[in-house]
Short mmCIF file of C-alpha atoms in Angstrom, two decimals:
data_model
loop_
_atom_site.label_atom_id
_atom_site.label_comp_id
_atom_site.label_asym_id
_atom_site.label_seq_id
_atom_site.Cartn_x
_atom_site.Cartn_y
_atom_site.Cartn_z
CA MET A 1 39.94 -143.88 3.47
CA ARG A 2 37.25 -143.39 6.10
CA GLU A 3 33.92 -145.13 5.77
CA PHE A 4 31.08 -143.23 4.17
CA ARG A 5 27.53 -143.81 3.14
CA PHE A 6 27.28 -144.17 -0.64
CA GLU A 7 24.15 -143.01 -2.38
CA ARG A 8 23.15 -142.60 -5.97
CA PRO A 9 20.33 -140.06 -6.21
CA GLY A 10 18.08 -140.61 -9.20
CA THR A 11 17.19 -136.97 -9.79
CA VAL A 12 18.67 -133.54 -9.10
CA ALA A 13 15.80 -132.92 -6.65
CA ASP A 14 16.79 -136.10 -4.77
CA ALA A 15 20.43 -134.98 -4.70
CA VAL A 16 19.66 -131.69 -2.95
CA ARG A 17 16.73 -132.83 -0.84
CA ARG A 18 18.61 -133.63 2.35
CA PRO A 19 21.43 -131.12 2.91
CA ALA A 20 22.99 -133.05 5.78
CA PRO A 21 26.36 -131.84 7.03
CA GLY A 22 29.27 -133.97 5.88
CA THR A 23 27.73 -134.65 2.47
CA ALA A 24 29.93 -134.57 -0.61
CA PHE A 25 28.88 -134.76 -4.25
CA LEU A 26 31.01 -137.13 -6.32
CA ALA A 27 31.51 -136.31 -9.99
CA GLY A 28 34.86 -137.08 -11.65
CA GLY A 29 36.45 -137.78 -8.27
CA THR A 30 39.85 -136.38 -9.21
CA THR A 31 39.81 -134.05 -6.20
CA LEU A 32 37.43 -135.81 -3.84
CA VAL A 33 38.77 -139.37 -4.06
CA ASP A 34 42.35 -138.09 -3.84
CA LEU A 35 41.59 -136.04 -0.73
CA MET A 36 39.51 -138.82 0.86
CA LYS A 37 42.53 -141.12 0.53
CA LEU A 38 44.66 -138.51 2.29
CA GLU A 39 41.85 -138.04 4.86
CA VAL A 40 41.90 -134.34 4.14
CA MET A 41 38.24 -134.74 3.25
CA THR A 42 36.21 -137.18 5.32
CA PRO A 43 32.59 -136.97 4.18
CA ALA A 44 30.11 -139.15 6.03
CA ARG A 45 27.92 -139.35 2.94
CA VAL A 46 28.94 -139.37 -0.71
CA LEU A 47 26.35 -138.79 -3.42
CA ASP A 48 27.34 -140.13 -6.83
CA ILE A 49 25.80 -137.58 -9.17
CA ASN A 50 27.36 -138.84 -12.38
CA ARG A 51 24.09 -140.11 -13.84
CA LEU A 52 22.14 -136.95 -13.23
CA PRO A 53 21.12 -135.07 -16.38
CA LEU A 54 23.55 -132.17 -15.84
CA ARG A 55 25.08 -132.40 -19.27
CA GLY A 56 25.01 -130.56 -22.54
CA ILE A 57 26.71 -127.56 -24.12
CA ASP A 58 24.23 -125.29 -25.84
CA GLN A 59 23.36 -121.74 -26.72
CA THR A 60 20.70 -120.22 -24.47
CA ARG A 61 19.20 -116.77 -24.01
CA ASP A 62 21.78 -116.05 -21.30
CA GLY A 63 24.77 -117.29 -23.28
CA LEU A 64 26.58 -120.57 -23.66
CA ARG A 65 25.36 -123.08 -21.09
CA ILE A 66 27.73 -125.83 -20.02
CA GLY A 67 26.25 -128.63 -17.91
CA ALA A 68 28.23 -129.05 -14.69
CA LEU A 69 28.89 -132.73 -15.36
CA GLU A 70 30.44 -132.16 -18.78
CA ARG A 71 34.01 -133.39 -18.71
CA MET A 72 36.95 -131.03 -19.26
CA ARG A 73 37.95 -132.87 -22.41
CA ASP A 74 34.50 -132.61 -23.99
CA VAL A 75 34.19 -128.90 -23.26
CA ALA A 76 37.67 -128.22 -24.67
CA ALA A 77 36.78 -130.15 -27.82
CA HIS A 78 33.39 -128.51 -28.37
CA ASP A 79 33.10 -126.48 -31.53
CA LEU A 80 31.20 -123.54 -29.97
CA VAL A 81 33.75 -123.28 -27.17
CA ARG A 82 36.72 -123.41 -29.53
CA ARG A 83 35.35 -120.85 -31.96
CA ARG A 84 33.80 -118.34 -29.59
CA TYR A 85 35.96 -118.63 -26.50
CA PRO A 86 39.38 -119.98 -27.52
CA MET A 87 40.83 -119.01 -24.14
CA LEU A 88 38.44 -121.47 -22.47
CA ALA A 89 39.57 -124.36 -24.66
CA GLN A 90 43.22 -123.38 -24.18
CA ALA A 91 42.86 -123.11 -20.40
CA LEU A 92 41.28 -126.58 -20.30
CA GLU A 93 43.89 -128.16 -22.54
CA ALA A 94 46.69 -126.65 -20.45
CA SER A 95 45.19 -128.29 -17.34
CA ALA A 96 46.06 -131.63 -15.75
CA SER A 97 46.63 -134.65 -18.03
CA GLY A 98 44.64 -136.43 -20.74
CA GLN A 99 43.38 -138.98 -18.23
CA LEU A 100 42.30 -136.38 -15.68
CA ARG A 101 40.62 -134.22 -18.34
CA ASN A 102 38.51 -137.25 -19.30
CA MET A 103 37.40 -137.65 -15.71
CA ALA A 104 37.12 -134.19 -14.16
CA SER A 105 33.84 -132.32 -14.50
CA ILE A 106 33.40 -128.60 -15.10
CA GLY A 107 31.56 -128.12 -11.80
CA GLY A 108 34.26 -130.03 -9.97
CA ASN A 109 36.99 -128.05 -11.64
CA LEU A 110 35.61 -124.86 -10.12
CA LEU A 111 35.37 -126.50 -6.70
CA GLN A 112 38.79 -128.18 -6.72
CA ARG A 113 40.88 -127.62 -3.64
CA THR A 114 44.24 -125.93 -3.38
CA ARG A 115 47.42 -127.92 -3.97
CA CYS A 116 49.14 -126.30 -0.97
CA GLY A 117 51.27 -129.10 0.48
CA TYR A 118 50.35 -128.19 4.04
CA PHE A 119 46.65 -128.41 3.24
CA ARG A 120 47.19 -131.91 1.83
CA ASP A 121 49.19 -133.16 4.83
CA VAL A 122 46.99 -133.98 7.82
CA SER A 123 50.01 -134.21 10.14
CA VAL A 124 50.62 -130.44 10.05
CA PRO A 125 48.45 -127.43 10.93
CA CYS A 126 46.36 -125.71 8.25
CA ASN A 127 43.68 -123.08 8.80
CA LYS A 128 41.79 -124.17 5.72
CA ARG A 129 41.64 -127.84 6.75
CA ALA A 130 41.56 -127.38 10.54
CA PRO A 131 40.40 -123.82 11.28
CA GLY A 132 42.47 -122.05 13.91
CA SER A 133 45.40 -124.48 13.77
CA GLY A 134 47.74 -122.07 11.97
CA CYS A 135 49.38 -121.63 8.56
CA PRO A 136 52.83 -123.18 8.13
CA ALA A 137 53.04 -121.91 4.53
CA ILE A 138 53.47 -118.28 5.54
CA GLU A 139 56.90 -119.02 7.00
CA GLY A 140 57.46 -122.32 5.23
CA GLU A 141 57.72 -123.59 1.66
CA ASN A 142 55.71 -121.02 -0.28
CA ARG A 143 57.14 -120.77 -3.77
CA MET A 144 53.83 -121.77 -5.40
CA HIS A 145 51.65 -119.70 -3.07
CA ALA A 146 49.53 -116.63 -3.67
CA VAL A 147 50.75 -113.04 -3.79
CA LEU A 148 47.27 -111.55 -4.23
CA GLY A 149 44.32 -111.87 -1.91
CA ALA A 150 46.16 -113.68 0.86
CA SER A 151 45.52 -113.14 4.55
CA ASP A 152 47.37 -113.85 7.78
CA ALA A 153 45.33 -117.07 7.95
CA CYS A 154 45.95 -118.49 4.46
CA VAL A 155 48.15 -117.92 1.40
CA ALA A 156 46.96 -120.89 -0.69
CA THR A 157 46.69 -120.41 -4.45
CA HIS A 158 43.51 -121.24 -6.32
CA PRO A 159 44.61 -123.93 -8.77
CA SER A 160 42.03 -123.80 -11.58
CA ASP A 161 42.98 -122.57 -15.05
CA LEU A 162 39.43 -122.81 -16.32
CA ALA A 163 38.14 -120.50 -13.57
CA VAL A 164 40.62 -117.80 -14.63
CA ALA A 165 39.32 -117.81 -18.20
CA LEU A 166 35.70 -117.96 -17.00
CA VAL A 167 36.11 -115.05 -14.61
CA ALA A 168 37.54 -112.98 -17.47
CA LEU A 169 34.38 -113.80 -19.44
CA ASP A 170 31.98 -112.77 -16.62
CA ALA A 171 30.67 -116.32 -16.32
CA THR A 172 28.06 -117.26 -13.77
CA VAL A 173 27.41 -120.53 -11.99
CA ARG A 174 23.88 -121.85 -11.62
CA LEU A 175 23.20 -123.42 -8.25
CA ARG A 176 20.37 -125.68 -7.21
CA SER A 177 19.20 -126.35 -3.70
CA ARG A 178 16.05 -127.45 -1.97
CA ALA A 179 15.05 -123.77 -1.96
CA GLY A 180 15.36 -123.39 -5.73
CA THR A 181 17.79 -122.13 -8.32
CA ARG A 182 20.06 -119.10 -8.19
CA ASP A 183 22.83 -117.67 -10.36
CA VAL A 184 26.06 -116.34 -8.86
CA ALA A 185 28.73 -114.44 -10.76
CA LEU A 186 31.88 -116.54 -10.72
CA ARG A 187 33.73 -113.44 -9.63
CA ASP A 188 31.78 -113.50 -6.37
CA PHE A 189 31.54 -117.28 -6.10
CA HIS A 190 35.09 -117.87 -4.88
CA LEU A 191 35.75 -116.16 -1.56
CA LEU A 192 38.88 -114.48 -0.23
CA PRO A 193 40.35 -116.42 2.70
CA GLY A 194 40.24 -113.56 5.24
CA THR A 195 39.86 -115.08 8.68
CA THR A 196 37.75 -118.02 7.39
CA PRO A 197 39.87 -119.81 4.75
CA GLU A 198 37.80 -122.96 5.25
CA ARG A 199 34.98 -121.16 3.43
CA GLU A 200 36.06 -121.23 -0.19
CA HIS A 201 32.89 -120.40 -2.06
CA ASP A 202 29.41 -119.07 -1.80
CA LEU A 203 27.76 -122.49 -1.70
CA ARG A 204 25.04 -123.13 0.84
CA PRO A 205 24.75 -126.51 2.54
CA GLY A 206 23.47 -129.10 0.09
CA GLU A 207 23.68 -126.72 -2.87
CA LEU A 208 24.80 -128.21 -6.17
CA VAL A 209 26.43 -126.54 -9.18
CA THR A 210 24.23 -127.48 -12.14
CA ASP A 211 25.50 -125.27 -14.99
CA VAL A 212 28.08 -122.71 -15.95
CA ILE A 213 26.82 -119.86 -18.13
CA VAL A 214 29.20 -117.89 -20.33
CA PRO A 215 27.60 -114.66 -21.59
CA ASP A 216 27.84 -113.86 -25.28
CA LEU A 217 30.91 -111.79 -26.06
CA GLY A 218 31.56 -111.71 -29.79
CA TRP A 219 35.08 -110.39 -29.51
CA ALA A 220 36.12 -113.23 -27.19
CA SER A 221 36.77 -115.18 -30.38
CA ARG A 222 39.98 -113.20 -30.19
CA SER A 223 41.31 -114.44 -26.85
CA VAL A 224 44.21 -116.46 -25.46
CA TYR A 225 45.24 -118.30 -22.34
CA VAL A 226 48.96 -118.31 -21.61
CA LYS A 227 50.28 -120.52 -18.83
CA ILE A 228 53.82 -120.47 -17.44
CA ARG A 229 54.93 -123.43 -15.33
CA ASP A 230 57.96 -125.33 -14.10
CA ARG A 231 57.57 -127.97 -16.80
CA GLN A 232 55.85 -127.67 -20.12
CA SER A 233 52.90 -129.94 -19.44
CA TYR A 234 50.90 -131.48 -16.59
CA GLU A 235 51.76 -128.85 -13.99
CA PHE A 236 50.01 -126.07 -12.13
CA ALA A 237 50.61 -122.47 -13.12
CA LEU A 238 53.32 -120.29 -11.69
CA ALA A 239 51.59 -117.54 -13.63
CA SER A 240 48.86 -117.56 -16.22
CA ALA A 241 46.85 -114.96 -18.09
CA ALA A 242 43.47 -115.05 -19.81
CA VAL A 243 43.18 -112.13 -22.18
CA ALA A 244 40.60 -110.94 -24.72
CA VAL A 245 40.79 -107.66 -26.61
CA ARG A 246 38.33 -105.77 -28.80
CA ARG A 247 40.18 -103.56 -31.19
CA ASP A 248 39.02 -100.50 -33.03
CA GLY A 249 41.61 -100.25 -35.79
CA ASP A 250 44.95 -99.99 -34.03
CA THR A 251 43.40 -98.94 -30.77
CA ILE A 252 42.28 -101.17 -27.91
CA ALA A 253 38.61 -100.47 -27.36
CA GLU A 254 38.01 -102.95 -24.55
CA ALA A 255 39.91 -105.71 -22.80
CA ARG A 256 39.26 -108.58 -20.45
CA VAL A 257 42.15 -109.66 -18.25
CA ALA A 258 42.42 -112.26 -15.50
CA VAL A 259 45.40 -114.08 -14.05
CA GLY A 260 46.05 -117.43 -12.37
CA GLY A 261 48.77 -118.86 -10.17
CA MET A 262 48.78 -115.54 -8.35
CA GLY A 263 45.68 -115.23 -6.24
CA THR A 264 43.81 -117.01 -3.54
CA ARG A 265 40.97 -117.02 -6.05
CA PRO A 266 40.77 -116.55 -9.83
CA TRP A 267 41.94 -112.96 -10.24
CA ARG A 268 40.28 -110.46 -12.53
CA LEU A 269 42.30 -107.29 -13.17
CA PRO A 270 39.95 -104.35 -13.86
CA ALA A 271 42.78 -101.82 -13.36
CA VAL A 272 44.72 -103.43 -16.22
CA GLU A 273 41.61 -103.51 -18.40
CA ALA A 274 41.07 -99.78 -17.76
CA ALA A 275 44.71 -99.01 -18.50
CA LEU A 276 44.50 -100.82 -21.84
CA ALA A 277 41.28 -99.19 -23.03
CA GLY A 278 41.87 -96.41 -25.52
CA ARG A 279 45.59 -97.12 -25.90
CA PRO A 280 47.33 -98.20 -29.11
CA ALA A 281 47.55 -101.97 -29.52
CA ALA A 282 51.32 -102.09 -29.07
CA GLU A 283 53.86 -103.53 -26.67
CA ALA A 284 54.47 -100.22 -24.90
CA SER A 285 50.78 -100.05 -23.95
CA TYR A 286 50.82 -103.64 -22.71
CA THR A 287 53.91 -103.09 -20.57
CA ALA A 288 52.46 -99.92 -19.07
CA ALA A 289 49.11 -101.55 -18.34
CA ALA A 290 50.76 -104.64 -16.84
CA GLU A 291 52.28 -102.43 -14.13
CA HIS A 292 48.79 -102.23 -12.65
CA ALA A 293 48.60 -106.02 -12.42
CA THR A 294 50.73 -106.06 -9.33
CA ASP A 295 48.91 -103.40 -7.32
CA GLY A 296 48.66 -104.70 -3.77
CA VAL A 297 50.90 -107.77 -4.19
CA ARG A 298 52.36 -109.31 -1.06
CA PRO A 299 55.20 -111.66 -2.00
CA LEU A 300 56.41 -114.32 0.41
CA ARG A 301 59.95 -115.56 1.01
CA HIS A 302 60.08 -117.98 -1.93
CA ASN A 303 57.83 -116.32 -4.49
CA ALA A 304 59.20 -112.81 -4.85
CA PHE A 305 59.64 -113.67 -8.54
CA LYS A 306 55.90 -113.83 -9.12
CA PRO A 307 54.98 -110.15 -9.64
CA ALA A 308 57.55 -109.69 -12.42
CA LEU A 309 56.60 -113.04 -13.93
CA MET A 310 52.95 -112.06 -13.90
CA ARG A 311 53.61 -108.75 -15.69
CA ARG A 312 55.66 -110.51 -18.35
CA THR A 313 53.07 -113.26 -18.77
CA LEU A 314 50.41 -110.62 -19.35
CA VAL A 315 52.50 -108.80 -21.93
CA ARG A 316 53.22 -112.06 -23.68
CA ALA A 317 49.54 -112.96 -23.78
CA LEU A 318 48.68 -109.56 -25.26
CA LEU A 319 51.42 -109.94 -27.87
CA GLU A 320 50.13 -113.40 -28.77
CA LEU A 321 46.70 -111.92 -29.32
CA GLU A 322 48.13 -109.59 -31.97
CA ARG A 323 49.15 -112.63 -33.98
CA ILE A 324 45.58 -113.90 -34.25
CA ARG A 325 43.96 -113.01 -37.62
CA MET B 1 57.78 -165.16 -19.94
CA THR B 2 56.05 -166.44 -16.85
CA GLU B 3 54.01 -168.97 -18.81
CA SER B 4 57.05 -171.20 -19.24
CA TYR B 5 57.03 -171.85 -15.51
CA GLY B 6 53.32 -172.53 -15.52
CA ILE B 7 52.89 -170.10 -12.67
CA SER B 8 52.78 -166.35 -12.55
CA ARG B 9 55.06 -164.28 -10.42
CA ARG B 10 52.08 -163.14 -8.43
CA GLU B 11 50.85 -166.67 -7.81
CA LEU B 12 54.30 -167.59 -6.62
CA LEU B 13 54.40 -164.64 -4.25
CA GLY B 14 50.92 -165.50 -3.05
CA ARG B 15 51.72 -169.15 -2.40
CA SER B 16 55.00 -168.60 -0.68
CA GLY B 17 53.76 -165.72 1.42
CA THR B 18 50.79 -165.21 3.59
CA VAL B 19 48.57 -163.77 0.88
CA ALA B 20 45.91 -166.40 0.99
CA ALA B 21 43.04 -164.05 0.38
CA VAL B 22 41.90 -165.53 -2.89
CA ALA B 23 38.56 -163.74 -2.46
CA ALA B 24 36.84 -165.16 -5.50
CA THR B 25 34.64 -162.65 -7.24
CA VAL B 26 31.29 -162.69 -5.56
CA PRO B 27 28.70 -163.35 -8.25
CA LEU B 28 25.96 -161.36 -6.62
CA ALA B 29 24.18 -159.35 -9.25
CA VAL B 30 22.44 -156.25 -8.01
CA ALA B 31 20.58 -153.99 -10.40
CA ASP B 32 22.71 -150.91 -10.99
CA THR B 33 19.73 -148.95 -12.11
CA ALA B 34 17.94 -148.98 -8.77
CA PRO B 35 17.23 -145.32 -8.06
CA ALA B 36 18.42 -143.59 -4.92
CA ARG B 37 20.12 -146.68 -3.55
CA ALA B 38 21.73 -145.97 -0.24
CA THR B 39 24.23 -148.12 1.56
CA THR B 40 26.89 -147.90 4.17
CA GLY B 41 28.09 -151.32 3.18
CA GLU B 42 28.48 -153.08 -0.09
CA VAL B 43 27.39 -151.82 -3.47
CA GLY B 44 26.49 -154.07 -6.37
CA VAL B 45 28.13 -153.24 -9.68
CA ARG B 46 28.07 -155.09 -12.91
CA MET B 47 30.83 -153.98 -15.22
CA THR B 48 32.23 -155.55 -18.33
CA VAL B 49 35.95 -156.13 -17.92
CA ASN B 50 37.87 -157.02 -21.06
CA GLY B 51 34.67 -158.29 -22.64
CA SER B 52 33.47 -160.40 -19.70
CA VAL B 53 30.45 -159.35 -17.71
CA THR B 54 31.73 -159.13 -14.15
CA PRO B 55 29.19 -158.75 -11.35
CA LEU B 56 30.75 -157.70 -8.07
CA THR B 57 29.82 -156.35 -4.72
CA VAL B 58 32.27 -153.72 -3.61
CA ASP B 59 33.00 -151.59 -0.60
CA PRO B 60 32.24 -148.03 -1.78
CA ARG B 61 35.82 -147.09 -0.85
CA GLU B 62 37.34 -149.57 -3.29
CA THR B 63 38.99 -148.07 -6.32
CA LEU B 64 38.80 -149.64 -9.74
CA LEU B 65 42.55 -150.18 -9.47
CA ASP B 66 42.24 -152.26 -6.29
CA VAL B 67 39.29 -154.21 -7.67
CA LEU B 68 41.22 -155.06 -10.83
CA ARG B 69 44.34 -156.12 -9.00
CA GLU B 70 43.11 -157.63 -5.75
CA ARG B 71 39.71 -159.03 -6.69
CA LEU B 72 40.00 -159.85 -10.39
CA HIS B 73 43.75 -160.61 -10.29
CA LEU B 74 44.36 -158.46 -13.34
CA THR B 75 47.73 -157.30 -12.09
CA GLY B 76 48.94 -155.85 -15.38
CA THR B 77 47.51 -152.54 -14.22
CA LYS B 78 50.07 -151.08 -11.82
CA LYS B 79 49.76 -149.04 -8.66
CA GLY B 80 52.38 -146.29 -8.80
CA CYS B 81 51.53 -143.20 -6.77
CA ASP B 82 47.89 -144.13 -6.02
CA ARG B 83 47.17 -140.37 -6.16
CA GLY B 84 46.34 -139.76 -9.80
CA GLN B 85 49.73 -138.27 -10.55
CA CYS B 86 51.80 -140.94 -12.35
CA GLY B 87 49.47 -142.65 -14.84
CA ALA B 88 50.74 -146.20 -14.13
CA CYS B 89 47.17 -147.32 -13.40
CA THR B 90 45.68 -146.02 -16.68
CA VAL B 91 42.84 -148.14 -18.08
CA HIS B 92 39.93 -147.41 -20.41
CA VAL B 93 36.42 -146.90 -19.10
CA ASP B 94 33.87 -146.84 -21.90
CA GLY B 95 36.69 -146.34 -24.35
CA GLU B 96 38.30 -143.36 -22.63
CA ARG B 97 41.54 -143.42 -20.66
CA VAL B 98 41.23 -142.71 -16.95
CA VAL B 99 43.36 -143.25 -13.88
CA SER B 100 41.85 -146.23 -12.08
CA CYS B 101 43.30 -145.17 -8.71
CA LEU B 102 40.88 -142.21 -8.50
CA THR B 103 37.89 -144.09 -9.90
CA LEU B 104 35.60 -145.61 -7.31
CA ALA B 105 34.41 -149.01 -8.50
CA ALA B 106 30.97 -148.37 -7.02
CA THR B 107 30.35 -145.73 -9.69
CA LEU B 108 30.99 -148.07 -12.62
CA GLY B 109 27.79 -150.08 -12.95
CA GLY B 110 27.17 -150.81 -16.63
CA SER B 111 30.61 -149.56 -17.67
CA ARG B 112 33.00 -151.25 -20.03
CA VAL B 113 36.55 -151.50 -18.67
CA THR B 114 39.57 -152.43 -20.75
CA THR B 115 42.92 -153.18 -19.16
CA ILE B 116 46.28 -154.09 -20.64
CA GLU B 117 45.21 -157.74 -20.45
CA GLY B 118 42.39 -156.97 -22.86
CA LEU B 119 44.50 -155.35 -25.54
CA ALA B 120 46.11 -158.29 -27.35
CA ARG B 121 44.05 -160.49 -29.68
CA GLY B 122 44.84 -163.95 -28.36
CA ASP B 123 48.58 -164.42 -28.80
CA ARG B 124 48.80 -161.56 -31.24
CA LEU B 125 50.14 -158.45 -29.56
CA HIS B 126 48.47 -155.11 -30.06
CA PRO B 127 50.59 -153.00 -32.48
CA LEU B 128 51.51 -150.70 -29.59
CA GLN B 129 52.75 -153.60 -27.48
CA GLN B 130 54.91 -154.77 -30.37
CA ALA B 131 56.13 -151.22 -31.00
CA PHE B 132 57.17 -150.78 -27.35
CA ILE B 133 59.28 -153.94 -27.71
CA ASP B 134 60.72 -152.83 -31.05
CA HIS B 135 61.80 -149.44 -29.68
CA ASP B 136 62.78 -150.34 -26.11
CA GLY B 137 59.93 -148.20 -24.87
CA PHE B 138 60.63 -149.27 -21.29
CA GLN B 139 63.33 -150.25 -18.89
CA CYS B 140 61.94 -151.58 -15.62
CA GLY B 141 58.48 -151.90 -17.18
CA PHE B 142 56.46 -150.68 -14.22
CA CYS B 143 54.88 -147.75 -16.06
CA THR B 144 54.51 -149.64 -19.34
CA SER B 145 50.95 -150.92 -19.14
CA GLY B 146 49.78 -147.42 -18.24
CA GLN B 147 51.85 -145.94 -21.05
CA ILE B 148 50.40 -148.38 -23.57
CA MET B 149 46.79 -147.93 -22.45
CA SER B 150 47.25 -144.17 -22.54
CA ALA B 151 48.90 -144.32 -25.97
CA ALA B 152 46.08 -146.48 -27.34
CA ALA B 153 43.62 -143.74 -26.41
CA VAL B 154 45.86 -141.05 -27.87
CA LEU B 155 46.02 -142.93 -31.17
CA ALA B 156 42.27 -143.50 -31.20
CA ASP B 157 41.79 -139.77 -30.62
CA GLY B 158 43.98 -139.09 -33.63
CA ARG B 159 45.00 -135.52 -32.85
CA ALA B 160 48.64 -136.12 -31.89
CA ARG B 161 50.87 -136.33 -34.95
CA THR B 162 54.23 -134.69 -34.23
CA ASP B 163 56.59 -135.91 -31.51
CA ASP B 164 55.81 -132.79 -29.47
CA GLU B 165 52.08 -133.46 -29.74
CA VAL B 166 52.62 -137.05 -28.64
CA ARG B 167 54.67 -135.86 -25.65
CA GLU B 168 51.99 -133.36 -24.70
CA GLN B 169 49.19 -135.93 -24.92
CA MET B 170 51.27 -138.47 -22.99
CA SER B 171 52.33 -136.10 -20.20
CA GLY B 172 50.08 -137.85 -17.68
CA ASN B 173 52.27 -140.96 -17.82
CA LEU B 174 55.54 -140.66 -15.97
CA CYS B 175 58.52 -142.96 -16.60
CA ARG B 176 61.10 -142.83 -13.87
CA CYS B 177 63.61 -144.80 -15.97
CA GLY B 178 63.41 -142.06 -18.58
CA ALA B 179 62.46 -144.27 -21.52
CA TYR B 180 60.64 -141.36 -23.13
CA PRO B 181 62.52 -141.34 -26.47
CA GLY B 182 61.64 -145.02 -26.98
CA ILE B 183 58.06 -144.44 -25.88
CA VAL B 184 57.57 -141.62 -28.38
CA ALA B 185 59.21 -143.68 -31.14
CA ALA B 186 56.97 -146.65 -30.34
CA ILE B 187 53.81 -144.54 -30.45
CA GLN B 188 54.88 -142.99 -33.74
CA GLN B 189 55.49 -146.44 -35.23
CA ALA B 190 52.05 -147.67 -34.16
CA ARG B 191 50.44 -144.46 -35.41
CA LYS B 192 52.02 -144.81 -38.85
CA GLU B 193 51.08 -148.49 -39.05
CA ALA B 194 47.48 -147.62 -38.30
CA SER B 195 47.22 -144.80 -40.83
#
């Protein structure tokens, strides 16, 4: 690990006061410490923010507020989260391991880096890690890589389960900088790689995620997160689906649908939502709507299985929803 | 086992090899509560390790795992992958299981750390330690301290009851010998004893 300057700011204002380049915020450390060991990330200055008052899970005027330093385990266990947004709790519990869920923060989960093996290996090129050096994944080992939102520069999958459920719920992230506070829709927070895959989110220098806000959505109490992976636990998604449905009798009135393991960012599927609305809540409707999930897919050599897997995962999630209540 | 020789395996390795860096813990207490402390060098931390207050100065790059093993000579905690993937280095920080290889020691001022060495009461093994022996919950033993520390937290949490739930909660601890059936049986025995 490279040397760095270690600081422990006493207040949030202190933490964002000096947005020097090469500064990293340290929360749970499950991404940052790992990548510093690999020298994929080499911050000159590390700010330990763990004692800042960015905690709490509470109901606010804007919806459920989750402090950015809340740990994955505590959010998954929280009564309000479990009752109102079961897909959030399920996405969290399907993530990582018990140890890592105790450590990793909610803010850090949204900022975690891709698990692309080329990104993690400093001996090979990677446009995300070393802009302009090339992307070995496009022609290389790409079974786990993205089929949606990729570019000629980068095909890395966004690894977060939580972000998939949050994007389905129209969550926003609250950001704090020297200039003040702003809210950004999570849907716009993660960026497509395009020609600048090193830019992963709409964070300005020195800006800190302080809260995640989940708007009220009564019918999200009927929601699920289904995750398909190579082994049953402690593995990233090959395909996942976060689904909520509001029913009017036997008809689907509204739906929220997002998928993971597929995109270069958490992937909301408005075309599938539109195709579900007004249809009978039955398997035939789900199968027909799921066809729209793969609009614009671009499979690579080793992941041609993903579009079909994604459609089936979606149908399965919608069928599981029927079994609730 | 090693007690009968009056010398631990590690001491033997240290004496016969070139590992002479005994690096006694530096008793330099620095207030952890000092606001906005900045340093490029050493950081003072005062943690409680297995019940003993342990003031240290650490390089900010040092992980809890390396501090436990190399500075405090608590070598029961094992370094497997050193990347947060295998669980061999699992310890408890403030009562919750974490992987010590991804925990920077500099962040732990005021924290309470429990390692496998802190689990037994004197010569009396923790029920999980006894259960792992009873059920052959290991083969080579390298993952065992992490398995036991992880299992202790799972039992304290109390949500895992069926074998499948135990497996799910224990999925962050890999065993390359494949002792999983014995591990699950051991955890179930300890769970039933405790209830």
